[in-house]
Short mmCIF file of C-alpha atoms in Angstrom, two decimals:
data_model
loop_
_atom_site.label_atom_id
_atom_site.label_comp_id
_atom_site.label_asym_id
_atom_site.label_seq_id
_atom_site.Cartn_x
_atom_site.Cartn_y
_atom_site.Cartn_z
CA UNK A 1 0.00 0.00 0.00
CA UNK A 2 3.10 2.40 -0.60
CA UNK A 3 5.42 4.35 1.30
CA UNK A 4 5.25 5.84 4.74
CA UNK A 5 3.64 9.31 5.54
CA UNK A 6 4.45 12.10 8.45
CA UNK A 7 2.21 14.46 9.89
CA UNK A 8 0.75 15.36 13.32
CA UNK A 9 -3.12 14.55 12.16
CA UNK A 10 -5.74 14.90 9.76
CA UNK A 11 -7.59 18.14 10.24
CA UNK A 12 -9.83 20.10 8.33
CA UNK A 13 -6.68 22.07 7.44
CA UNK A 14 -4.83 19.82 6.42
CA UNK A 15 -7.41 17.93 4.11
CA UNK A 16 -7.63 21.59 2.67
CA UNK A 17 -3.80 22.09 2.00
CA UNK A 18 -3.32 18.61 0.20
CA UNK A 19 -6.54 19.34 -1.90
CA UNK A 20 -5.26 22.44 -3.29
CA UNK A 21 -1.73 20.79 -3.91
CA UNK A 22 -3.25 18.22 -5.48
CA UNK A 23 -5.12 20.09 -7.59
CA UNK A 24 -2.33 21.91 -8.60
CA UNK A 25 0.19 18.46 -9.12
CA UNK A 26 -2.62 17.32 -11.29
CA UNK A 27 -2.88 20.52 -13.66
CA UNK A 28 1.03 20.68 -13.72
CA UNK A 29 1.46 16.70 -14.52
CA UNK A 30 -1.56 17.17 -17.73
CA UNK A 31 0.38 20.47 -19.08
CA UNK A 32 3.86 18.56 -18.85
CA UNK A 33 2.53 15.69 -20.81
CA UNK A 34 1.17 17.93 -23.75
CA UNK A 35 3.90 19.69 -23.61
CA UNK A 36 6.34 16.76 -24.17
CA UNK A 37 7.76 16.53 -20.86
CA UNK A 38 7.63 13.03 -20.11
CA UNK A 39 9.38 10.60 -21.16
CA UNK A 40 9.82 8.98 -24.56
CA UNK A 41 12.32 6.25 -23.83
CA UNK A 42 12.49 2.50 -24.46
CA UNK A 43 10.60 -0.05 -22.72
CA UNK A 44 11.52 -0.86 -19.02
CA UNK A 45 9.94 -3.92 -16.51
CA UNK A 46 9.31 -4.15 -13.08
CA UNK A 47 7.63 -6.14 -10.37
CA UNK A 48 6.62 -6.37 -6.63
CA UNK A 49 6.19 -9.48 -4.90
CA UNK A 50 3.84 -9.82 -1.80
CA UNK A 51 4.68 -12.82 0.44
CA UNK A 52 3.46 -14.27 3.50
CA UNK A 53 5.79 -15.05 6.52
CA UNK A 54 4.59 -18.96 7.56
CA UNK A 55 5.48 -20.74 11.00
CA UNK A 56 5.78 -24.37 11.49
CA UNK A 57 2.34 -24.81 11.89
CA UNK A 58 1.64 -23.30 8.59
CA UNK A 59 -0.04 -20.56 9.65
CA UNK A 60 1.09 -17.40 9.38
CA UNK A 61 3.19 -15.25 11.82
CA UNK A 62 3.26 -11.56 12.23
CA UNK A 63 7.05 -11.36 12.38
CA UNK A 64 7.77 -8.80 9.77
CA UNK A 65 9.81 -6.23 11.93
CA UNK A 66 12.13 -8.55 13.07
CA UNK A 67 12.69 -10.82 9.74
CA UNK A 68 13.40 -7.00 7.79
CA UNK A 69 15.50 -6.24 10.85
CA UNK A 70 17.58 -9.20 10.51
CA UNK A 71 17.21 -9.23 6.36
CA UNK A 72 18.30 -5.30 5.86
CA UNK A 73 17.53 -5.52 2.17
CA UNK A 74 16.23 -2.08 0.37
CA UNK A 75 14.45 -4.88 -2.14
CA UNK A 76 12.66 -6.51 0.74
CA UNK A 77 9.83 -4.03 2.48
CA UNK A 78 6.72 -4.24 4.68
CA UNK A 79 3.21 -4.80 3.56
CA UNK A 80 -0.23 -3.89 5.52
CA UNK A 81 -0.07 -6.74 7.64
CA UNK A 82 2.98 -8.25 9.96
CA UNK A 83 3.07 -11.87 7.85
CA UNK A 84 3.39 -9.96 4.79
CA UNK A 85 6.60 -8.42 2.85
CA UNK A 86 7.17 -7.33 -0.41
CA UNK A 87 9.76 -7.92 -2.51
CA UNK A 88 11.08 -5.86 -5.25
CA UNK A 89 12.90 -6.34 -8.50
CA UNK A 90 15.12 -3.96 -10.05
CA UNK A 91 13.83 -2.10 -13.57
CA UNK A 92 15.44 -3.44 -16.37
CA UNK A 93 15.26 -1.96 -19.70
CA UNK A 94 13.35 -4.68 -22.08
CA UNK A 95 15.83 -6.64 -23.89
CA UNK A 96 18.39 -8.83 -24.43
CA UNK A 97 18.52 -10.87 -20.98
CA UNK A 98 16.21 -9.00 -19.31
CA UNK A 99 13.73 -11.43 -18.02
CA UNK A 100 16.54 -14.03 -17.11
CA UNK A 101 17.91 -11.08 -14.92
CA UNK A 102 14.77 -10.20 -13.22
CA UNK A 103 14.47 -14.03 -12.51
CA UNK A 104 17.90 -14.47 -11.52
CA UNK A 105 17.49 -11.17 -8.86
CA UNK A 106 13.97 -12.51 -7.69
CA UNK A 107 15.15 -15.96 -7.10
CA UNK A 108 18.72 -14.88 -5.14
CA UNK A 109 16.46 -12.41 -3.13
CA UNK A 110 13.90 -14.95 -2.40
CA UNK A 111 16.28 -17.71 -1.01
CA UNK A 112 18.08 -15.01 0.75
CA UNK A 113 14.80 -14.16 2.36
CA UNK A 114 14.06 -18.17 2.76
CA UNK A 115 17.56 -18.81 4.97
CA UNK A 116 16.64 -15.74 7.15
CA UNK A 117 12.79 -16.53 8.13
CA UNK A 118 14.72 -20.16 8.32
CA UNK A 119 17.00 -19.07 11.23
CA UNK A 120 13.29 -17.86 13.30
CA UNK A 121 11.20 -21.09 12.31
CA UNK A 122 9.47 -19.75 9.76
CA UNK A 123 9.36 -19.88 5.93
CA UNK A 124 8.21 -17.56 2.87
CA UNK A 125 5.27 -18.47 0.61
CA UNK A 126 4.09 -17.08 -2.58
CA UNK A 127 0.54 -17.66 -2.71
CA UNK A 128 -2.78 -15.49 -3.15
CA UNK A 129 -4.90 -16.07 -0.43
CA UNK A 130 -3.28 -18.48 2.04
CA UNK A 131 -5.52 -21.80 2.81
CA UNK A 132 -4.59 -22.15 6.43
CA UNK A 133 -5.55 -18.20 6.99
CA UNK A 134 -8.08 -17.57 9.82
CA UNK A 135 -10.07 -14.68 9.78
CA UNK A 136 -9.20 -13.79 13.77
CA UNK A 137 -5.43 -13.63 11.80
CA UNK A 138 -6.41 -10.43 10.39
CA UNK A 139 -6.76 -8.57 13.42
CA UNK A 140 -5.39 -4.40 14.00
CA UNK A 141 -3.48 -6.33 16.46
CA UNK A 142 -1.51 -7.96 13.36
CA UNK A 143 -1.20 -4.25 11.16
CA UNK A 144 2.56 -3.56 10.37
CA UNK A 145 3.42 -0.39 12.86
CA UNK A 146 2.98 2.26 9.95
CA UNK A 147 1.22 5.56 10.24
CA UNK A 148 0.02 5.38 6.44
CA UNK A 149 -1.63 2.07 7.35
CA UNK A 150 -3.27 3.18 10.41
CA UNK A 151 -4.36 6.67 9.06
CA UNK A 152 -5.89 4.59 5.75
CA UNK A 153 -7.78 2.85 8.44
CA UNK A 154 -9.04 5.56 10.41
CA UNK A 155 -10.04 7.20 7.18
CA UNK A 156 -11.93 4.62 5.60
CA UNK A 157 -13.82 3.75 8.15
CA UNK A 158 -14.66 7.17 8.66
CA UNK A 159 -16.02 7.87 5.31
CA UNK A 160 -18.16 4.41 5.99
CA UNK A 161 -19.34 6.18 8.66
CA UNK A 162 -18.03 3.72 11.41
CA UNK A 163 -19.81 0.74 9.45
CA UNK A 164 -18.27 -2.31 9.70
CA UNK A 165 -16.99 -3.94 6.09
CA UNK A 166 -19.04 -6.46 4.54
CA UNK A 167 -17.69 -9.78 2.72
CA UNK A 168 -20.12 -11.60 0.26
CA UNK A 169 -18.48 -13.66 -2.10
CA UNK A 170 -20.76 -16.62 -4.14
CA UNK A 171 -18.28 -18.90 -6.28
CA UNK A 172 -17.92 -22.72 -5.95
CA UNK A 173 -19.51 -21.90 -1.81
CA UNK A 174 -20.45 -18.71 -0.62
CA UNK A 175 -18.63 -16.88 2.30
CA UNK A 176 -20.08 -13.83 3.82
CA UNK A 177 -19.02 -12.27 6.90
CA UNK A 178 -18.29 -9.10 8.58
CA UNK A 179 -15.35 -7.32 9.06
CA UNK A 180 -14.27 -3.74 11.30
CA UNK A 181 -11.13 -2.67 10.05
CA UNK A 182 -9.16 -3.11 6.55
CA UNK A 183 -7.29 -5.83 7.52
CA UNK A 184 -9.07 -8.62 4.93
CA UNK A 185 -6.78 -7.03 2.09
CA UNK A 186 -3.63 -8.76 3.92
CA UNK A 187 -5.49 -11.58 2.65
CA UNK A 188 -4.69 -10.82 -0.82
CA UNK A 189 -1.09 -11.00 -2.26
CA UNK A 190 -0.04 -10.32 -5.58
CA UNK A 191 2.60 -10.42 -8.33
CA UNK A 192 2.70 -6.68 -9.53
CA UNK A 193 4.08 -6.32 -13.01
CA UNK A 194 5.22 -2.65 -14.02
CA UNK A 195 6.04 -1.28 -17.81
CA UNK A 196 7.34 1.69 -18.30
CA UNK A 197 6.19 3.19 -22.11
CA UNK A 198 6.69 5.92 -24.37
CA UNK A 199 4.47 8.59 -22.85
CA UNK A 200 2.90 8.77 -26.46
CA UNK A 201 2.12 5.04 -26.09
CA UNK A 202 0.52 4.79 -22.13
CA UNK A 203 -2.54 5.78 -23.24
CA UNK A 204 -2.99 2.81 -25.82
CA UNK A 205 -0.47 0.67 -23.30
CA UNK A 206 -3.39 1.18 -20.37
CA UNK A 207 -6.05 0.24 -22.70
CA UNK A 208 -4.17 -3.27 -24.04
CA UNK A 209 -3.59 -3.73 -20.48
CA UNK A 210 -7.05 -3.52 -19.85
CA UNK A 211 -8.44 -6.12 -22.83
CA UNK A 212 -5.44 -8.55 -21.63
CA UNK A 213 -6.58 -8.39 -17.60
CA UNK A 214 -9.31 -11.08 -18.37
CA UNK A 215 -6.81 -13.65 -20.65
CA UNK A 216 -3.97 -12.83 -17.89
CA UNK A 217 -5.90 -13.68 -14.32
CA UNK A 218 -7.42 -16.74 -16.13
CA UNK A 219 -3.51 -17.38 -16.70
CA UNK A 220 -2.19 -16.45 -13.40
CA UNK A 221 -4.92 -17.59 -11.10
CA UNK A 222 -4.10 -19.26 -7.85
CA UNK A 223 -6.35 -17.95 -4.92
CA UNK A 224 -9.16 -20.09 -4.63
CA UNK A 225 -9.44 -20.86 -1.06
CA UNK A 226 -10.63 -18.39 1.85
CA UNK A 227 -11.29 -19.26 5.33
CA UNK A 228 -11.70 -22.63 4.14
CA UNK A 229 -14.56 -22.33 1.57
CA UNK A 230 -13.72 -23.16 -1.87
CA UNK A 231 -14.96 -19.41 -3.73
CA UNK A 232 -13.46 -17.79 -7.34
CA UNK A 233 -10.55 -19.09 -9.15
CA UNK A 234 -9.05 -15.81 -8.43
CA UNK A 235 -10.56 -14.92 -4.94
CA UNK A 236 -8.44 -12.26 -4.41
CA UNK A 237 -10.74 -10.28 -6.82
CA UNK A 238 -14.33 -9.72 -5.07
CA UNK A 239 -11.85 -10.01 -1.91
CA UNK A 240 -9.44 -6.92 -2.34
CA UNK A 241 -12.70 -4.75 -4.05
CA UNK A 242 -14.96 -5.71 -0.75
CA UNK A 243 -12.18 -5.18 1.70
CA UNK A 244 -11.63 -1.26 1.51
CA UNK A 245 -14.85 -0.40 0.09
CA UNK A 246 -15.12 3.36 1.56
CA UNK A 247 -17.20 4.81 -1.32
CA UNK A 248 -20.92 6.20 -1.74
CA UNK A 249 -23.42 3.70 -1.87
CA UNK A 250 -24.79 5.18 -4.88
CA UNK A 251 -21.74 5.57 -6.68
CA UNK A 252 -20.10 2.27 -7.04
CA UNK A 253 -18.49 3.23 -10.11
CA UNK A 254 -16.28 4.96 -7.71
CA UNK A 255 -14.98 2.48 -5.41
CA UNK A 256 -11.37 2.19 -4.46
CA UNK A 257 -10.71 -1.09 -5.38
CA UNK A 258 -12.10 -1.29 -9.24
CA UNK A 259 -11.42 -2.61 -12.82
CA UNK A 260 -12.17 1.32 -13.82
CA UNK A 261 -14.62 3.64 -15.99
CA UNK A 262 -13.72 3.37 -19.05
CA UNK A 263 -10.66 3.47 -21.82
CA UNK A 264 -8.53 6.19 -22.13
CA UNK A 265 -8.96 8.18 -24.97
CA UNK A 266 -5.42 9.77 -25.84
CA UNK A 267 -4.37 11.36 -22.58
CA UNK A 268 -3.15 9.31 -20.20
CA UNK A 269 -2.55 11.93 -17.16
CA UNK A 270 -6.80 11.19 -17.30
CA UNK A 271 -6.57 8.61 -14.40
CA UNK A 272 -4.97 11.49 -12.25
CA UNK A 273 -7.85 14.19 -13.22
CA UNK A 274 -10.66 11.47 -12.67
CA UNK A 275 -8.62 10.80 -8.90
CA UNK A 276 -9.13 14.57 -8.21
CA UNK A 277 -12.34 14.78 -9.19
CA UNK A 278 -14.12 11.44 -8.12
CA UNK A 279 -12.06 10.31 -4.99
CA UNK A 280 -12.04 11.61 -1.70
CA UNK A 281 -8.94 12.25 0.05
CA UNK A 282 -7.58 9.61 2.58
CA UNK A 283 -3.97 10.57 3.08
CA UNK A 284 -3.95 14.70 3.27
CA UNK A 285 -0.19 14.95 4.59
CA UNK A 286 1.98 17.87 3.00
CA UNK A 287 5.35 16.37 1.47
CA UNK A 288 7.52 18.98 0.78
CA UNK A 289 9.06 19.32 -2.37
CA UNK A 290 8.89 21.09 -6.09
CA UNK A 291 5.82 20.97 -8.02
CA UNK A 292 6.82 18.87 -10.84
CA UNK A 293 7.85 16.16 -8.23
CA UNK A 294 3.57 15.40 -8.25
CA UNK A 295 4.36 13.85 -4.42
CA UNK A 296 0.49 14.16 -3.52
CA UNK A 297 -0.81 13.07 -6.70
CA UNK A 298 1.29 9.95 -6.62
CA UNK A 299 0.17 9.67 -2.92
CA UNK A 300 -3.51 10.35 -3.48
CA UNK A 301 -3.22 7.63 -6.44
CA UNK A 302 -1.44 5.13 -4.08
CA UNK A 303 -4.86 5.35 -2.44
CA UNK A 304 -7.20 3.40 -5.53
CA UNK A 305 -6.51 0.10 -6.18
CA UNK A 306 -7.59 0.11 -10.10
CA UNK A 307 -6.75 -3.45 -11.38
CA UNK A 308 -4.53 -1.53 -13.83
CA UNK A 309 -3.03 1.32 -12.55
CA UNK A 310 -1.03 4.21 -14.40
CA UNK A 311 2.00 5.46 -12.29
CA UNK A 312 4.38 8.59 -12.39
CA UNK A 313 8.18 7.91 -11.61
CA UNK A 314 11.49 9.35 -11.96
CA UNK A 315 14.13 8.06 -14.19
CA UNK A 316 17.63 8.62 -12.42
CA UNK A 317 17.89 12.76 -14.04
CA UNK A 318 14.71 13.49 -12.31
CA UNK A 319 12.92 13.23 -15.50
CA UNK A 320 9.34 12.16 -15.06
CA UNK A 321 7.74 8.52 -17.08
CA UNK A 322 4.78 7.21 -17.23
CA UNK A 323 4.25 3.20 -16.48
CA UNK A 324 1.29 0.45 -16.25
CA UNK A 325 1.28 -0.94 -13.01
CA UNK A 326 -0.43 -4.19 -13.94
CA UNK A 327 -1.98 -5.82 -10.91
CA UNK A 328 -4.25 -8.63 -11.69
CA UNK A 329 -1.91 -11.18 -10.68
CA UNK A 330 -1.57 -12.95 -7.75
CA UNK A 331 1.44 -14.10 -6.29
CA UNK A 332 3.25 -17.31 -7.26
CA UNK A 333 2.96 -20.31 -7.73
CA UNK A 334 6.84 -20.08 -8.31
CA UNK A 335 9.08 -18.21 -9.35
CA UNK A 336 9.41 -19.03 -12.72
CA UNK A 337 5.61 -18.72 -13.44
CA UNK A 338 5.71 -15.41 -12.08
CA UNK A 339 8.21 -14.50 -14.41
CA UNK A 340 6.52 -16.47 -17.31
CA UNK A 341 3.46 -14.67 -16.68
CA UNK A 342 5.69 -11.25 -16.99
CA UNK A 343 6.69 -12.35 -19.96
CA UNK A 344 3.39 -13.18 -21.62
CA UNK A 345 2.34 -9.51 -20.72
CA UNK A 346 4.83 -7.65 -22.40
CA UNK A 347 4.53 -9.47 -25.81
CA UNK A 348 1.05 -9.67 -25.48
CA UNK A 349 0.92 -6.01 -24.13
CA UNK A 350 3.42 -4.72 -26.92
CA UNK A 351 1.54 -6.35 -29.55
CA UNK A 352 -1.70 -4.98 -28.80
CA UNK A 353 -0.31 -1.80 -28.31
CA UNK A 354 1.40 -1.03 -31.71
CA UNK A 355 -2.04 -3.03 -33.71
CA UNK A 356 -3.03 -0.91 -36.18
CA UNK A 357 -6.29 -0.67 -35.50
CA UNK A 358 -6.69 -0.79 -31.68
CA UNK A 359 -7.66 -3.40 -29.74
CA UNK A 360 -10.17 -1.14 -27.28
CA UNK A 361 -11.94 -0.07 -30.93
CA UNK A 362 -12.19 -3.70 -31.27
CA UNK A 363 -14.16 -4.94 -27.72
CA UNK A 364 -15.95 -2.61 -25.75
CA UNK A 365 -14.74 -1.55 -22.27
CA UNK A 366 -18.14 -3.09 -20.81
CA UNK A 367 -17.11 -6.83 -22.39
CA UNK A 368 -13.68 -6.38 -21.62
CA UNK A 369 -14.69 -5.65 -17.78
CA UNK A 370 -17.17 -8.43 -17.89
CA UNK A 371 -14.19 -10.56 -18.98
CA UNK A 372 -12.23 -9.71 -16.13
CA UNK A 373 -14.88 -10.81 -13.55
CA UNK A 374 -15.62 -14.03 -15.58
CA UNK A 375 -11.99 -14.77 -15.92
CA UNK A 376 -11.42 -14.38 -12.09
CA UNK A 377 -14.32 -16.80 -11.14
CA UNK A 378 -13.59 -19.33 -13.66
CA UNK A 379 -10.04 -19.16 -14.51
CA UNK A 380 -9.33 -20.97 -17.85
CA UNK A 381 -12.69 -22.31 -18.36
CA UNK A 382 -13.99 -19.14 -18.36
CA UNK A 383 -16.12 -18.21 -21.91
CA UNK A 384 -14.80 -14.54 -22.92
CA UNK A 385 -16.02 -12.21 -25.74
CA UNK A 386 -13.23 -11.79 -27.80
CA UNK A 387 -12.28 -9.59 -31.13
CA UNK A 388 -15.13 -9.94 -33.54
CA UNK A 389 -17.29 -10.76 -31.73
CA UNK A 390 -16.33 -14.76 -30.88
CA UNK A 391 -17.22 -15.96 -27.89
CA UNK A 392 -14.60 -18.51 -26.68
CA UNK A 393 -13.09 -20.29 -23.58
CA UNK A 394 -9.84 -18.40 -21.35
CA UNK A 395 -7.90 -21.39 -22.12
CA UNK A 396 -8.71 -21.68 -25.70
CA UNK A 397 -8.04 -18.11 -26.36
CA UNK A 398 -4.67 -17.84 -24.66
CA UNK A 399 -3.41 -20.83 -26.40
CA UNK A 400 -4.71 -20.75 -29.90
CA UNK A 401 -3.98 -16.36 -30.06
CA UNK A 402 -2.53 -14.82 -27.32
CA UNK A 403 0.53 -17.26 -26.85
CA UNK A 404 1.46 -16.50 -30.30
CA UNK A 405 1.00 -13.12 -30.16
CA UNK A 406 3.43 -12.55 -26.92
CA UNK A 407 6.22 -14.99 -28.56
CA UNK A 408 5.70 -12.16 -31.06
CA UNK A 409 5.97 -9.38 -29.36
CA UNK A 410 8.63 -10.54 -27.50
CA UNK A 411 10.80 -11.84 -30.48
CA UNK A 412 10.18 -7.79 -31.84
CA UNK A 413 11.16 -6.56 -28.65
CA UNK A 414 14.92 -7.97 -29.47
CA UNK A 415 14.66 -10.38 -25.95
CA UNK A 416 16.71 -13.16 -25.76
CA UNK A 417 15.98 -16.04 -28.10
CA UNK A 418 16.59 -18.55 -25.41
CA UNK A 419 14.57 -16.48 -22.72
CA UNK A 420 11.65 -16.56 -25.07
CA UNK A 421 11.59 -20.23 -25.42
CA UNK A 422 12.01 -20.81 -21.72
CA UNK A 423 8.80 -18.50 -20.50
CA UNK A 424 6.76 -19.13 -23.35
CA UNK A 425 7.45 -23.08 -23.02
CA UNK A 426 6.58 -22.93 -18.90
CA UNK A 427 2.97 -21.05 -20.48
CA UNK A 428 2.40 -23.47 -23.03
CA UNK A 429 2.94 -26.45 -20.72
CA UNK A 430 0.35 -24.49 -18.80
CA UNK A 431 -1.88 -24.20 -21.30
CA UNK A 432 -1.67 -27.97 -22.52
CA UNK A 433 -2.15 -29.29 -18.56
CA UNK A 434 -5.13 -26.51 -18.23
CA UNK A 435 -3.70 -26.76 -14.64
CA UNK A 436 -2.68 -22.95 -12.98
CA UNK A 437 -1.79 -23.10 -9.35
CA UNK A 438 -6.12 -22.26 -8.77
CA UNK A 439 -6.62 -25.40 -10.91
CA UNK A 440 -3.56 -27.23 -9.01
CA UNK A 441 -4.88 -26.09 -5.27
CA UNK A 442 -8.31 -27.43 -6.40
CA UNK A 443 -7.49 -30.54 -7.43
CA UNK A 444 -5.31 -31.15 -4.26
CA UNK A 445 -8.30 -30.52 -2.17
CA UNK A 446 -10.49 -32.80 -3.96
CA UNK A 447 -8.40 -35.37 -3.55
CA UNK A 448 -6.55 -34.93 0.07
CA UNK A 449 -9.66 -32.68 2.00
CA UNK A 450 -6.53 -30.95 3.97
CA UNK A 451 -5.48 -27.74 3.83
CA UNK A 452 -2.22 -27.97 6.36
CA UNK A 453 -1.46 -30.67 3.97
CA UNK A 454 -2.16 -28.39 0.58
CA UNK A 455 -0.09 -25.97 1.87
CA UNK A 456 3.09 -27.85 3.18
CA UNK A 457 2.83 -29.46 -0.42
CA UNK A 458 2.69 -26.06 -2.29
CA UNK A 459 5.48 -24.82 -0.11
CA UNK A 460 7.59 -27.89 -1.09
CA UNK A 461 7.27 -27.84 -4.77
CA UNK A 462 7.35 -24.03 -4.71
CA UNK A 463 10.99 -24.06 -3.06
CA UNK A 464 12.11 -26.77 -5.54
CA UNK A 465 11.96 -24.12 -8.32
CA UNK A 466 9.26 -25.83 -10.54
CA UNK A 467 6.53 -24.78 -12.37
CA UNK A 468 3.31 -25.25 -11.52
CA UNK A 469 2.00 -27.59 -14.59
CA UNK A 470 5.01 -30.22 -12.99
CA UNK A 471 3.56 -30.37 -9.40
CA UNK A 472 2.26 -33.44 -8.39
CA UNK A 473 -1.28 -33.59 -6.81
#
């Protein structure tokens, strides 16, 4: 949920101040982009990790002070809750070896990370929602000791009016429950997959990103299990979008958790003038600092949790980019599908992007967000409206179009030959199993009826390296 703030409180005044500044960040950051000031450069990827920290019991323990203590890694930083961490990679610039290099830093990092939760008998998983997870686990008493987290809290709730949250979810069972405080989104981890673009491609780089959510959590999907009901292929969905729902009844197009409003039509510093306009402030601390730094509109959009999210950042001159933060994807199940999955965006992303005739003038941003919300329940057996109006099933699609099209894009995109072959291989495999770490968790659970059991298993096969199509049940 981003970086830390400072600031004595949360008065009138202050909501005032940040208001204006971010009024003023936002007209500054759509002047700089018509006026050429962002960047134009090559591609560049990215990703966050967010992991849980596991005890022998295989439940999870809220140990994340003292595991970052004893880690001191600037890649390695604390989430919302104290069993989560995320882990970062380092941007690299979108060809040659770059995927093998943002593999070969993830995996280094995350056995680093492995051998010092070892030494405290406890272990790192990547997984979306956690199988063994209680709800009385997600407790204020369990919040990592960060004023941005409690303030998000305080404010939330207070624009709910003091209601407490409500959690109905209807998939394979139905959960629905009740919740005071925003901890149920430390039930959701994901794999976070950044591109910086041309600023004169974001706008048509947001909208591919968009089309491809539905294709990519069918892909991805491995969070199937919450508080031991079997719900959505991708639970994490109607989870994350429930758990800090702070907005006006009558207004859900609004919430801060959503799949969005609509495409962009050529401007992409849009998402930052629809923030201003449509989303009330939860975070009104002054950073000081220059204008054209945009500190509170990158804080104010830190606050909604769009499923694709366009970001402002800094290349090492102070310049200013723009990037997708693409955040459909949950975490794991290892490390190389992660990284697979990367890959398969940024062909398929690329591709989409530099079409001819554009994908979003191609399917509607209504059937592309019913896609999304079909894909998540469903996973690859999910039936999608596609280009021209064919209506065909998640798995079908990736494998018979999109797989070709990201070995495309990634061959244009001068990657390594041999990196190509390796990710796209781990995808197809995949594809030809129709087995995802949701399809892989399901199965297990059908057959063994254990969830300790599912997730010492997972945890096994995940630290052997393997994909997830190679896991035994």
């Amino acid at each position: 949920m981003g970086k830390e703030v400072a600031g004595s409180g949360c008065t009138a005044d202050d909501f005032e101040r940040f208001l204006r500044l971010l009024e003023e960040e936002t007209r500054h950051a759509q002047a700089a982009y018509f006026r050429g000031a962002f960047a134009n450069d090559a591609l560049v990827a990215g990703f966050e990790l967010e992991a849980w920290l596991l005890g022998g019991d295989l439940l999870p323990v809220p140990r994340n002070v003292s595991f970052l203590a004893r880690l001191d890694s600037p890649l390695v930083v604390p989430e919302l809750s104290r069993f989560n961490v995320e882990l970062n990679g380092t941007p690299q610039p979108l060809h040659g070896t770059a995927l093998s290099r943002l593999e070969s830093e993830l995996t280094a990092t995350w056995q680093r990370c492995q051998r010092v939760a070892a030494a405290d008998d406890s272990a790192l998983i990547a997984i979306g929602t956690l199988p063994t997870l209680r709800e009385d686990d997600l407790s204020l008493s369990n919040m990592s000791p960060s004023r941005r987290y409690a303030v998000l809290n305080e404010q939330i709730f207070r624009l709910r009016g003091g209601s407490a949250l409500s959690l109905n979810i209807a998939g394979i069972e139905t959960l629905s429950t009740t919740h005071s405080d925003v901890m149920l989104e430390a039930a959701t981890t994901s794999f976070q997959v950044h591109l910086q673009v041309p600023a004169g491609e974001a706008a048509r780089a947001y909208n591919a990103s968009q089309i491809l959510a539905a294709p990519l959590v069918a892909l991805s999907a491995n969070s199937p299990f919450l508080f031991g009901r079997a719900l959505w292929h991708e639970t994490r969905v109607p989870l994350f979008e429930q758990a800090v729902d702070c907005c006006d009844p009558g207004c859900p197009q609004h919430m801060r958790v959503t799949f969005g409003s609509g495409y962009l039509s050529g401007d992409p510093t849009a998402c930052f003038a629809e923030n201003l306009a449509n989303y009330a402030v939860l975070l009104p601390f002054e950073i000081p600092g220059p204008i054209e730094s945009y500190a509170h509109l990158r804080l104010h959009n830190g606050t909604i949790w769009r499923w694709n999210r366009m970001l402002i950042g800094f290349d090492d001159g102070a310049r200013p980019h723009l990037r997708v933060e693409q955040r459909v994807m949950p975490a794991g199940p290892s490390i190389i599908d992660m990284i697979a999955n990367a890959a398969f965006y940024y062909g398929s992303v690329c591709m989409l992007t530099r079409q001819t005739l554009a994908p979003e003038a191609q399917l509607s941003f209504a059937q592309a967000r019913e896609n999304f919300y079909l894909a998540a329940r469903y996973g690859l057996e999910a039936q999608l409206r596609w280009f021209g109006g064919q209506r065909v099933s998640a798995g079908e699609l990736l494998e018979q179009q999109l797989l070709p099209l990201a070995r495309a894009g990634l061959e244009q995109l001068d990657l390594s030959t041999a990196d190509v072959a390796r990710y796209m291989e781990v995808i197809a495999g995949r594809l030809r199993s129709r087995r995802n770490g949701a399809a892989w968790q399901l199965a297990h659970h059908a057959r063994h009826r254990d969830f300790a059991r599912l997730t010492a298993d997972y945890l096994d096969y995940q630290r052997q390296l393997m994909p997830v199509h190679e896991w035994p049940i």
